XYZ file of C-alpha atoms in Angstrom:
667
model
C 63.313 -17.388 173.377
C 65.775 -15.090 175.177
C 68.562 -13.574 173.110
C 70.817 -13.334 176.101
C 72.963 -15.562 178.281
C 73.454 -15.447 182.061
C 77.204 -15.874 182.653
C 78.518 -15.915 186.246
C 75.343 -14.106 187.355
C 75.495 -11.416 184.708
C 73.302 -11.164 181.611
C 75.143 -10.725 178.273
C 74.001 -10.687 174.639
C 73.878 -13.975 172.814
C 75.676 -14.497 169.597
C 75.062 -17.547 167.438
C 77.874 -20.155 167.645
C 79.177 -18.860 170.970
C 81.139 -21.141 173.219
C 82.409 -20.808 176.751
C 86.020 -20.760 175.399
C 85.452 -17.179 174.277
C 83.677 -16.202 177.480
C 86.511 -17.354 179.769
C 89.493 -16.873 177.493
C 91.094 -14.485 180.014
C 90.788 -16.892 182.941
C 93.281 -19.827 182.646
C 91.903 -21.405 185.737
C 88.466 -22.097 184.220
C 88.671 -25.533 182.563
C 84.974 -26.336 182.068
C 81.519 -24.798 182.716
C 78.186 -25.563 184.334
C 75.503 -25.020 181.621
C 72.047 -25.085 183.199
C 73.473 -27.117 185.988
C 75.261 -29.755 183.902
C 79.099 -29.756 183.703
C 80.294 -29.389 180.060
C 83.403 -28.750 178.018
C 84.418 -25.190 177.326
C 83.979 -25.653 173.643
C 80.305 -26.828 173.928
C 78.202 -24.487 171.757
C 75.837 -22.270 173.811
C 72.130 -21.740 173.242
C 70.019 -18.633 173.992
C 68.861 -18.416 177.603
C 71.628 -20.688 178.918
C 72.915 -20.107 182.411
C 76.662 -20.532 182.434
C 78.971 -20.716 185.511
C 82.672 -21.297 185.349
C 84.366 -24.499 186.769
C 87.811 -23.713 188.230
C 90.435 -26.403 187.986
C 90.854 -26.164 191.814
C 87.161 -26.802 192.584
C 85.885 -30.241 193.299
C 84.359 -30.656 189.858
C 87.476 -29.116 188.195
C 89.685 -31.674 189.974
C 87.482 -34.475 188.819
C 87.729 -33.279 185.256
C 91.498 -32.937 185.555
C 91.865 -36.368 186.897
C 89.553 -38.078 184.391
C 91.377 -36.288 181.555
C 94.663 -37.506 183.003
C 93.215 -41.064 183.071
C 92.607 -40.729 179.281
C 96.232 -39.684 178.808
C 97.435 -42.728 180.784
C 95.172 -45.026 178.670
C 96.611 -43.477 175.475
C 100.166 -44.025 176.759
C 99.452 -47.636 177.691
C 98.045 -48.446 174.250
C 100.985 -46.752 172.542
C 103.489 -48.737 174.696
C 101.579 -52.008 174.709
C 99.827 -52.543 171.376
C 96.821 -54.770 171.565
C 95.847 -53.655 175.063
C 92.042 -53.512 175.562
C 90.443 -50.653 177.466
C 88.182 -51.030 180.541
C 87.038 -47.922 182.319
C 88.895 -45.045 183.829
C 86.924 -43.010 186.441
C 88.206 -40.341 188.781
C 88.394 -41.290 192.476
C 89.275 -39.480 195.626
C 92.618 -37.730 195.070
C 93.204 -39.382 191.728
C 92.025 -41.840 189.145
C 92.495 -45.324 187.731
C 92.176 -47.022 184.388
C 91.624 -50.675 183.777
C 93.275 -52.646 180.972
C 93.367 -56.186 179.640
C 96.980 -56.943 178.920
C 99.000 -60.085 178.412
C 101.372 -59.598 181.380
C 100.872 -57.674 184.728
C 102.547 -54.280 184.749
C 105.980 -54.021 186.408
C 107.354 -51.017 188.186
C 109.496 -50.330 185.227
C 106.332 -50.372 182.993
C 104.765 -47.746 185.249
C 107.793 -45.544 184.910
C 107.631 -45.857 181.088
C 103.814 -45.115 181.189
C 104.408 -41.903 183.223
C 107.244 -40.851 180.892
C 105.027 -41.341 177.812
C 102.224 -39.424 179.558
C 104.599 -36.493 180.066
C 105.244 -36.399 176.345
C 101.528 -36.505 175.490
C 100.908 -33.624 178.007
C 103.698 -31.542 176.515
C 102.277 -32.047 172.980
C 99.147 -30.063 173.953
C 96.696 -32.504 172.477
C 93.078 -31.334 172.561
C 90.039 -33.170 173.686
C 87.102 -33.113 171.232
C 83.630 -34.357 172.049
C 81.895 -36.135 169.172
C 78.294 -37.387 169.277
C 77.853 -40.751 167.651
C 75.093 -43.234 167.002
C 75.056 -46.681 168.437
C 76.172 -48.172 165.107
C 78.973 -45.637 164.583
C 80.176 -46.323 168.111
C 80.228 -50.096 167.384
C 82.272 -49.438 164.240
C 84.804 -47.140 165.798
C 85.155 -49.335 168.869
C 85.184 -52.620 167.047
C 88.452 -53.681 168.693
C 87.388 -52.775 172.155
C 85.113 -55.629 173.512
C 84.548 -53.924 176.935
C 83.522 -50.715 175.286
C 81.121 -52.528 173.006
C 79.575 -54.111 176.063
C 78.989 -50.646 177.567
C 77.430 -49.467 174.382
C 74.907 -52.187 174.747
C 74.224 -51.190 178.371
C 73.480 -47.560 177.393
C 70.755 -46.161 179.586
C 70.560 -49.221 181.896
C 72.607 -47.783 184.744
C 74.846 -50.876 184.714
C 78.053 -51.069 186.747
C 80.737 -48.988 185.057
C 78.567 -47.789 182.283
C 77.926 -44.329 183.801
C 81.612 -43.367 183.418
C 81.380 -43.911 179.670
C 77.742 -43.489 178.841
C 75.776 -40.497 180.260
C 72.368 -41.308 178.948
C 70.746 -41.871 175.538
C 73.491 -40.020 173.623
C 76.763 -41.743 173.072
C 79.854 -39.549 172.771
C 83.447 -40.346 171.853
C 86.269 -38.081 172.946
C 88.967 -37.687 170.364
C 92.552 -36.627 171.307
C 93.891 -34.575 168.420
C 97.426 -33.386 167.760
C 98.397 -29.916 166.662
C 97.718 -30.791 163.013
C 94.174 -31.747 163.959
C 94.737 -35.448 163.407
C 92.967 -37.958 165.738
C 95.729 -39.825 167.578
C 93.539 -41.610 170.161
C 89.958 -41.875 171.155
C 87.674 -43.315 173.899
C 84.016 -43.786 174.638
C 83.264 -41.307 177.267
C 80.573 -38.893 178.525
C 83.043 -36.177 179.533
C 83.588 -33.390 180.202
C 87.378 -33.019 179.674
C 90.031 -30.318 179.775
C 90.435 -28.204 176.606
C 94.077 -29.459 176.236
C 96.480 -31.917 177.803
C 98.784 -28.968 178.499
C 96.503 -28.040 181.393
C 97.544 -31.257 183.131
C 100.989 -29.743 183.441
C 103.486 -31.472 185.670
C 101.115 -32.054 188.669
C 100.469 -35.713 187.980
C 102.002 -39.009 188.746
C 101.396 -42.735 187.978
C 101.387 -44.305 191.415
C 100.787 -48.061 191.316
C 99.089 -50.972 189.653
C 96.994 -53.862 190.908
C 94.854 -56.750 189.715
C 91.181 -56.089 188.975
C 88.146 -57.663 187.349
C 85.808 -56.322 184.730
C 82.975 -54.612 186.578
C 84.414 -55.827 189.842
C 83.126 -59.392 189.394
C 85.713 -62.159 189.808
C 83.802 -64.303 187.339
C 84.658 -61.742 184.596
C 87.832 -61.070 182.766
C 91.033 -60.343 184.716
C 92.423 -56.840 184.234
C 95.299 -54.612 185.292
C 94.415 -51.436 187.090
C 96.768 -48.456 186.859
C 96.347 -45.813 189.522
C 97.417 -42.202 189.346
C 97.010 -38.798 190.890
C 96.700 -35.353 189.371
C 96.697 -31.831 190.822
C 96.643 -28.318 189.388
C 100.317 -27.712 190.182
C 103.590 -29.502 190.930
C 103.565 -27.986 194.458
C 100.163 -29.426 195.221
C 101.311 -32.781 193.875
C 104.306 -32.708 196.153
C 102.094 -31.699 199.080
C 99.844 -34.685 198.368
C 102.853 -37.079 198.095
C 104.054 -35.780 201.411
C 100.645 -36.444 202.933
C 100.621 -40.001 201.574
C 104.202 -40.554 202.860
C 103.062 -39.219 206.274
C 100.053 -41.478 206.261
C 102.267 -44.481 205.474
C 104.539 -43.590 208.416
C 101.410 -43.431 210.606
C 99.866 -46.692 209.286
C 98.418 -48.352 212.384
C 99.224 -51.802 211.051
C 102.946 -50.926 210.844
C 102.982 -49.115 214.173
C 101.017 -51.968 215.821
C 103.766 -54.400 214.945
C 106.627 -51.970 215.832
C 105.078 -51.039 219.233
C 103.920 -54.656 219.950
C 100.260 -53.539 220.262
C 98.283 -55.939 218.108
C 98.498 -58.386 215.175
C 96.409 -60.193 212.632
C 97.276 -63.869 212.706
C 96.471 -65.812 209.569
C 95.471 -68.753 211.681
C 92.452 -66.739 213.000
C 91.276 -65.512 209.713
C 90.939 -62.189 207.922
C 89.552 -59.270 209.915
C 90.047 -60.926 213.357
C 92.757 -59.029 215.288
C 94.333 -59.964 218.561
C 95.609 -57.357 221.157
C 99.007 -57.941 222.746
C 99.619 -56.970 226.363
C 100.562 -53.325 225.500
C 97.646 -53.024 223.118
C 95.437 -54.576 225.755
C 96.354 -51.761 228.102
C 95.188 -49.177 225.655
C 91.963 -51.106 225.044
C 91.288 -51.634 228.767
C 91.963 -47.925 229.699
C 89.695 -46.798 226.882
C 86.899 -49.161 227.887
C 87.093 -48.359 231.595
C 87.001 -44.621 230.857
C 84.124 -44.835 228.449
C 82.126 -47.239 230.621
C 82.444 -44.792 233.511
C 81.466 -41.845 231.267
C 78.337 -43.732 230.161
C 77.406 -44.306 233.798
C 77.845 -40.617 234.572
C 75.604 -39.767 231.579
C 72.737 -41.919 232.951
C 73.329 -45.201 231.135
C 72.895 -48.642 232.757
C 75.447 -51.265 231.863
C 74.039 -54.530 230.419
C 75.396 -57.661 228.766
C 74.191 -59.876 225.937
C 75.367 -63.103 224.317
C 77.340 -63.458 221.099
C 74.760 -65.712 219.435
C 71.018 -66.027 219.292
C 68.219 -67.784 217.391
C 68.057 -66.290 213.923
C 64.319 -65.603 214.332
C 65.316 -62.711 216.554
C 66.829 -60.991 213.425
C 63.664 -61.567 211.414
C 61.732 -59.777 214.142
C 64.193 -56.833 214.109
C 64.330 -56.653 210.305
C 68.027 -57.205 210.068
C 67.901 -60.509 208.180
C 65.557 -59.208 205.481
C 67.388 -55.902 205.123
C 70.903 -56.487 206.361
C 71.328 -60.268 205.931
C 74.169 -60.057 203.392
C 76.367 -58.568 206.143
C 75.635 -61.352 208.602
C 77.471 -64.666 208.818
C 75.573 -67.758 207.696
C 73.361 -69.712 210.235
C 74.590 -72.760 212.169
C 72.215 -75.376 213.559
C 72.050 -76.163 217.334
C 70.401 -79.159 219.007
C 69.987 -81.190 215.871
C 69.626 -84.857 216.809
C 70.577 -87.711 214.387
C 69.928 -91.380 215.233
C 72.460 -94.071 214.615
C 70.820 -95.017 211.395
C 71.087 -91.454 210.150
C 67.485 -90.475 210.766
C 67.035 -86.930 212.013
C 65.004 -87.183 215.138
C 65.152 -83.404 215.901
C 65.649 -80.766 213.273
C 67.418 -78.396 215.642
C 67.293 -74.519 215.590
C 69.283 -72.176 213.385
C 71.406 -69.627 215.296
C 73.385 -66.558 214.061
C 76.424 -64.779 215.281
C 75.390 -61.418 216.655
C 75.820 -58.651 214.111
C 74.310 -55.910 216.231
C 73.130 -55.408 219.858
C 69.877 -53.525 219.461
C 67.557 -56.618 219.122
C 68.805 -57.989 222.441
C 68.511 -54.652 224.200
C 64.904 -54.592 222.982
C 64.357 -57.900 224.738
C 65.734 -56.334 228.002
C 63.348 -53.449 227.614
C 60.417 -55.855 227.037
C 61.325 -58.119 230.028
C 58.920 -56.180 232.315
C 56.431 -53.423 232.276
C 57.653 -49.833 231.745
C 56.294 -46.514 232.902
C 56.808 -43.019 231.615
C 58.687 -42.571 234.913
C 61.333 -45.097 233.646
C 62.020 -42.952 230.588
C 64.506 -42.169 229.172
C 65.749 -45.727 229.700
C 69.400 -45.826 228.588
C 71.059 -49.187 228.124
C 74.763 -49.600 227.225
C 77.294 -52.381 226.718
C 80.575 -53.201 225.020
C 78.942 -55.793 222.804
C 81.087 -57.966 220.495
C 79.507 -58.269 217.075
C 80.474 -60.154 213.897
C 79.837 -58.983 210.378
C 80.642 -60.839 207.131
C 82.692 -58.054 205.477
C 84.018 -58.749 201.974
C 87.711 -59.678 202.006
C 88.535 -56.789 199.684
C 87.467 -54.167 202.312
C 89.169 -55.648 205.343
C 91.808 -53.176 206.533
C 93.716 -53.592 209.763
C 91.720 -52.451 212.686
C 89.588 -49.981 210.763
C 87.574 -52.657 208.940
C 87.260 -55.956 210.697
C 84.893 -58.852 211.015
C 84.690 -59.061 214.770
C 84.676 -55.999 216.929
C 83.301 -54.486 220.141
C 80.825 -51.637 219.908
C 80.327 -49.158 222.717
C 76.636 -49.536 221.868
C 73.836 -47.784 223.584
C 70.096 -47.482 223.158
C 67.847 -44.857 224.604
C 64.144 -45.526 224.913
C 62.183 -42.274 225.135
C 58.823 -40.799 224.686
C 58.492 -39.211 221.251
C 58.356 -35.678 222.739
C 61.658 -36.349 224.462
C 63.524 -37.526 221.392
C 65.121 -34.142 220.443
C 66.377 -33.540 223.983
C 67.852 -37.080 224.081
C 69.563 -36.757 220.705
C 71.089 -33.350 221.994
C 72.271 -35.136 225.163
C 73.936 -37.827 223.059
C 75.582 -35.505 220.640
C 77.005 -33.398 223.467
C 78.254 -36.594 225.130
C 79.851 -37.816 221.825
C 81.673 -34.600 221.095
C 82.960 -34.241 224.675
C 84.206 -37.833 224.537
C 85.975 -37.405 221.251
C 87.665 -34.251 222.667
C 88.834 -36.306 225.687
C 90.759 -38.527 223.218
C 92.280 -35.576 221.410
C 89.969 -35.229 218.366
C 88.417 -31.748 218.189
C 87.914 -30.944 214.511
C 84.447 -32.099 213.446
C 81.574 -31.802 211.090
C 78.291 -33.721 211.033
C 76.705 -35.825 208.292
C 72.981 -36.450 208.064
C 72.169 -39.746 206.384
C 68.680 -40.013 204.927
C 66.688 -42.500 202.810
C 66.265 -40.251 199.828
C 68.361 -40.610 196.676
C 67.765 -37.978 194.020
C 64.318 -37.495 195.558
C 63.326 -41.197 195.261
C 62.942 -43.717 198.082
C 64.798 -46.961 197.891
C 63.097 -50.249 198.892
C 65.843 -50.993 201.430
C 64.054 -48.944 204.058
C 61.094 -49.777 206.332
C 58.562 -47.586 208.014
C 56.022 -44.947 207.090
C 56.716 -41.635 205.320
C 55.517 -39.756 208.328
C 57.827 -41.566 210.662
C 60.852 -40.976 208.437
C 59.961 -37.315 208.062
C 59.660 -36.814 211.813
C 62.901 -38.612 212.483
C 64.817 -36.826 209.761
C 63.591 -33.376 210.743
C 64.359 -34.036 214.409
C 67.901 -35.167 213.682
C 68.429 -32.166 211.345
C 67.202 -29.600 213.790
C 69.383 -30.930 216.648
C 72.423 -31.179 214.347
C 71.932 -27.568 213.108
C 71.653 -26.327 216.682
C 75.220 -27.478 217.376
C 76.589 -24.867 214.991
C 78.762 -27.473 213.291
C 78.708 -27.835 209.496
C 76.040 -30.344 208.385
C 76.645 -32.310 205.238
C 73.843 -34.294 203.509
C 74.266 -38.037 202.808
C 71.260 -39.024 200.697
C 70.443 -42.751 200.835
C 72.970 -43.418 203.635
C 70.432 -44.082 206.313
C 70.036 -47.419 208.089
C 67.046 -49.477 206.949
C 65.176 -48.536 210.155
C 65.931 -44.829 210.438
C 68.023 -41.771 209.550
C 71.444 -41.137 211.084
C 73.749 -38.384 212.248
C 77.436 -39.298 212.044
C 80.274 -37.253 213.600
C 83.060 -36.920 211.058
C 86.354 -36.135 212.756
C 89.588 -34.944 211.121
C 92.863 -36.306 212.439
C 96.283 -34.761 212.869
C 97.026 -34.887 209.118
C 93.614 -33.726 207.973
C 92.026 -37.115 207.059
C 88.340 -37.508 207.863
C 87.032 -40.585 209.827
C 83.434 -41.392 210.661
C 83.341 -41.764 214.381
C 80.202 -41.508 216.556
C 76.671 -42.195 215.230
C 73.197 -41.477 216.516
C 70.055 -42.905 214.891
C 66.357 -42.326 215.529
C 64.147 -45.368 215.130
C 60.396 -45.752 215.208
C 60.448 -49.189 213.602
C 62.133 -51.594 216.039
C 59.894 -50.519 218.951
C 56.914 -51.377 216.731
C 58.376 -54.725 215.503
C 59.195 -55.788 219.155
C 55.865 -54.368 220.407
C 57.588 -52.108 222.964
C 55.289 -50.066 225.169
C 55.244 -47.909 228.250
C 52.385 -46.642 230.471
C 51.914 -42.933 229.936
C 50.953 -40.470 232.687
C 47.286 -40.541 231.582
C 47.136 -44.340 231.866
C 47.345 -45.127 228.114
C 49.836 -47.499 226.529
C 52.216 -45.791 224.184
C 55.161 -46.790 222.104
C 58.640 -45.442 222.834
C 61.072 -44.100 220.266
C 64.387 -45.858 220.199
C 67.625 -43.934 219.694
C 70.761 -45.906 218.717
C 74.145 -44.396 219.485
C 77.763 -45.525 219.408
C 80.473 -43.187 220.597
C 83.531 -45.016 219.266
C 81.537 -47.020 216.714
C 83.970 -49.870 217.152
C 86.697 -49.795 219.854
C 89.086 -51.636 217.460
C 88.547 -49.067 214.701
C 88.904 -46.202 217.183
C 92.208 -47.600 218.402
C 93.363 -47.830 214.814
C 92.399 -44.209 214.184
C 94.066 -42.993 217.390
C 97.262 -44.918 216.571
C 97.440 -42.983 213.256
C 96.268 -39.654 214.718
C 99.041 -39.806 217.366
C 101.546 -41.640 215.109
C 101.868 -44.146 217.919
C 102.794 -41.531 220.505
C 99.703 -41.772 222.623
C 98.898 -39.181 225.246
C 100.354 -40.184 228.665
C 97.012 -41.370 230.117
C 96.601 -43.882 227.280
C 100.249 -44.949 226.769
C 100.837 -48.660 227.571
C 104.024 -47.587 229.313
C 103.955 -44.153 230.830
C 107.571 -43.907 232.029
C 110.738 -45.798 231.396
C 113.640 -45.599 233.893
C 117.063 -45.885 232.319
C 120.111 -46.363 234.653
C 123.333 -45.007 233.210
C 125.149 -48.080 234.500
C 124.268 -51.366 236.241
C 125.146 -49.901 239.626
C 122.131 -47.549 239.407
C 119.571 -50.402 238.696
C 118.442 -50.584 242.367
C 117.973 -46.805 242.540
C 115.786 -46.968 239.392
C 113.748 -49.842 240.828
C 113.074 -47.788 243.946
C 111.842 -44.906 241.900
C 109.690 -47.286 239.892
C 108.018 -48.483 243.013
C 107.067 -44.977 243.969
C 105.530 -44.435 240.530
C 103.673 -47.790 240.664
C 102.285 -46.948 244.083
C 100.632 -43.839 242.369
C 99.192 -46.006 239.534
C 101.792 -45.161 236.901
C 102.598 -47.825 234.271
C 106.426 -47.954 234.423
C 109.316 -50.085 233.225
C 112.992 -50.193 234.169
C 115.417 -51.004 231.344
C 117.969 -53.336 232.929
C 118.859 -54.993 229.603
C 122.410 -55.628 228.490
C 122.140 -52.830 225.932
C 124.628 -49.910 226.239
C 123.174 -46.675 227.570
C 122.851 -44.810 224.289
C 120.948 -47.778 222.828
C 118.597 -47.802 225.809
C 117.782 -44.156 225.155
C 117.074 -44.896 221.468
C 114.933 -47.864 222.368
C 112.919 -45.627 224.750
C 112.423 -43.056 221.977
C 111.385 -45.754 219.420
C 108.801 -47.108 221.866
C 107.318 -43.585 222.003
C 107.137 -43.698 225.857
C 106.079 -40.191 227.082
C 108.682 -39.849 229.798
C 112.205 -41.327 230.123
C 113.740 -40.916 233.528
C 117.576 -41.235 233.531
C 119.551 -41.960 236.690
C 123.313 -41.718 237.200
C 125.632 -40.952 240.081
C 124.851 -37.259 240.502
C 121.160 -38.108 240.305
C 121.405 -40.744 243.011
C 123.444 -38.510 245.324
C 120.905 -35.680 244.895
C 117.771 -37.995 245.127
C 116.828 -36.827 241.638
C 116.398 -37.990 238.010
C 117.017 -36.466 234.574
C 113.580 -35.975 233.044
C 113.562 -36.622 229.249
C 110.603 -35.876 226.972
C 109.570 -37.351 223.581
C 110.959 -34.391 221.645
C 114.376 -34.988 223.074
C 114.414 -32.037 225.534
C 115.533 -32.811 229.039
C 115.277 -31.383 232.577
C 118.184 -32.482 234.687
C 118.241 -32.854 238.473
C 114.531 -33.066 238.970
C 113.811 -34.393 242.604
C 112.097 -37.746 242.658
C 108.942 -36.534 244.361
C 108.634 -33.727 241.834
C 109.109 -36.156 238.959
C 106.376 -38.435 240.301
C 103.928 -35.538 240.733
C 104.678 -34.261 237.226
C 103.783 -37.589 235.691
C 100.730 -38.212 237.940
C 99.368 -34.721 237.214
C 99.807 -35.193 233.424
C 97.880 -38.561 233.636
C 95.064 -37.009 235.718
C 94.678 -34.116 233.294
C 94.868 -36.372 230.313
C 97.683 -34.197 228.925
C 98.413 -34.489 225.194
C 102.175 -35.005 225.594
């Protein structure tokens, strides 16, 4: 056995009893270590031959450890403030953490303030986290008053929901929080790792909110209270995060949709079923018209398919066996019942359409196809319906009924790479047209930790060809390519375009998928140049994904201030007084004649309020007209930022606006 260690790429002598605490004592940013690829506490004793790498508190793993350690502090604070509280689980999540508790009464805002204050005291005490290996029986004894923890002990090694946070494998560990005297003041079943001390949490954390929850996410289980929080390496980073959250709330498309009268979510329709108001309808129409034309220019043929079909179609496609939980239940059509109650005709089960591809396959199969027809590109704005769980419905970005700009390319296998490149180029150019230009790509495959899940269909060879083809095309773009093991559709791997918005959030936008399986299931063929019958490859692509979701993303990206070509109202004319109303209407007619969407504010509001109203509506251009303007045949040209050009001749003002629309200016 080697008598050395490899530490941060350098070989050093091994000494019995060594820990990483000694190795990184001079580096306060190192809060844990990778030991042979596994993240571990700094005080874990090292063995000869170990390979050790530092984990910085600012790294992804370091932040996870910081946040999970803070979750333990919150749990300790809750149990100190509310004796008798039972512990659930407390994992880290994106930008923060949560911890679930069983308490007698829901937490109030005042309770959350008290919890945060108690956490601050625990942090300042500098309690240390100590990992202790325990047997199953010892764990049961020490956790005798924690029924949820006892359940997790029984689930050890089973991979059950929630267990992985607490139980890493066959070995149970309890983390003890000890005070400066070395006394155990609190403990929790946990696999770790944790920070060496609560002092490293510092003042970069906050308790943010609470909500109702259920043990293991199952409503049939015990009701719990979930406390959320966030933690960062410094107070400045916490403030920056809080500012990002506040900005995200200001940009919330649900709030802006109501303020700008774009769309709403009537309870009478049901969850996840939005309606577009006239102004939102303008945005939706302009987007659809533009994207429809772009598809035609890119060689697609526009088709249309119904909203329902016999459910046997989805058995053929494979969606019901592999995607059925996301589809609405069947309903029976043409069932005949006699007056005496006897069923004289059983009828046929139908389904709401959850995807367009099976119907496009029927269009392909409607007549013979030749290699000269390929690539055959079919496109439609097809409305689909998916039975999303109520807990994930969110405004326009997660709905139950939506329109996909869905297309399917049927190509010879040797043409697949070229078609995927064509589609990716198309997608990226389209997103740039709408003002999104910061991307990376994600490759979703069927492999999870090297194993194949049974949710996928098709041969190993087909999956390997499809995955390699997508990977090679994605890499050729020069964009960052991030793996997504296990994220593929049941019928094939997928590239998704991940776009960052104006405040740095990432949204999944366009997708392209390569599919050998549906052509086989629908027995699709074409006549090759040598006279043989061959099977095409099917390539699925969606540029927006969902037009509803894309509108929600754009609303937040632009904070409701859409570029002039998309704005529901592109110019508002504001007369300084009633006597200038007719002059403003004349200008409006000139703009309308050039296709500009324009309004004239002839309301009873005073002039200053009309200007404020125009600003609140986020209209790109406000044209103001008074006596001097009328006498000069001009207007005052006011922009969103409050700047203003006075005395602009009418014809020049019209041309400015028309040019900005034609150039899709981001004003």
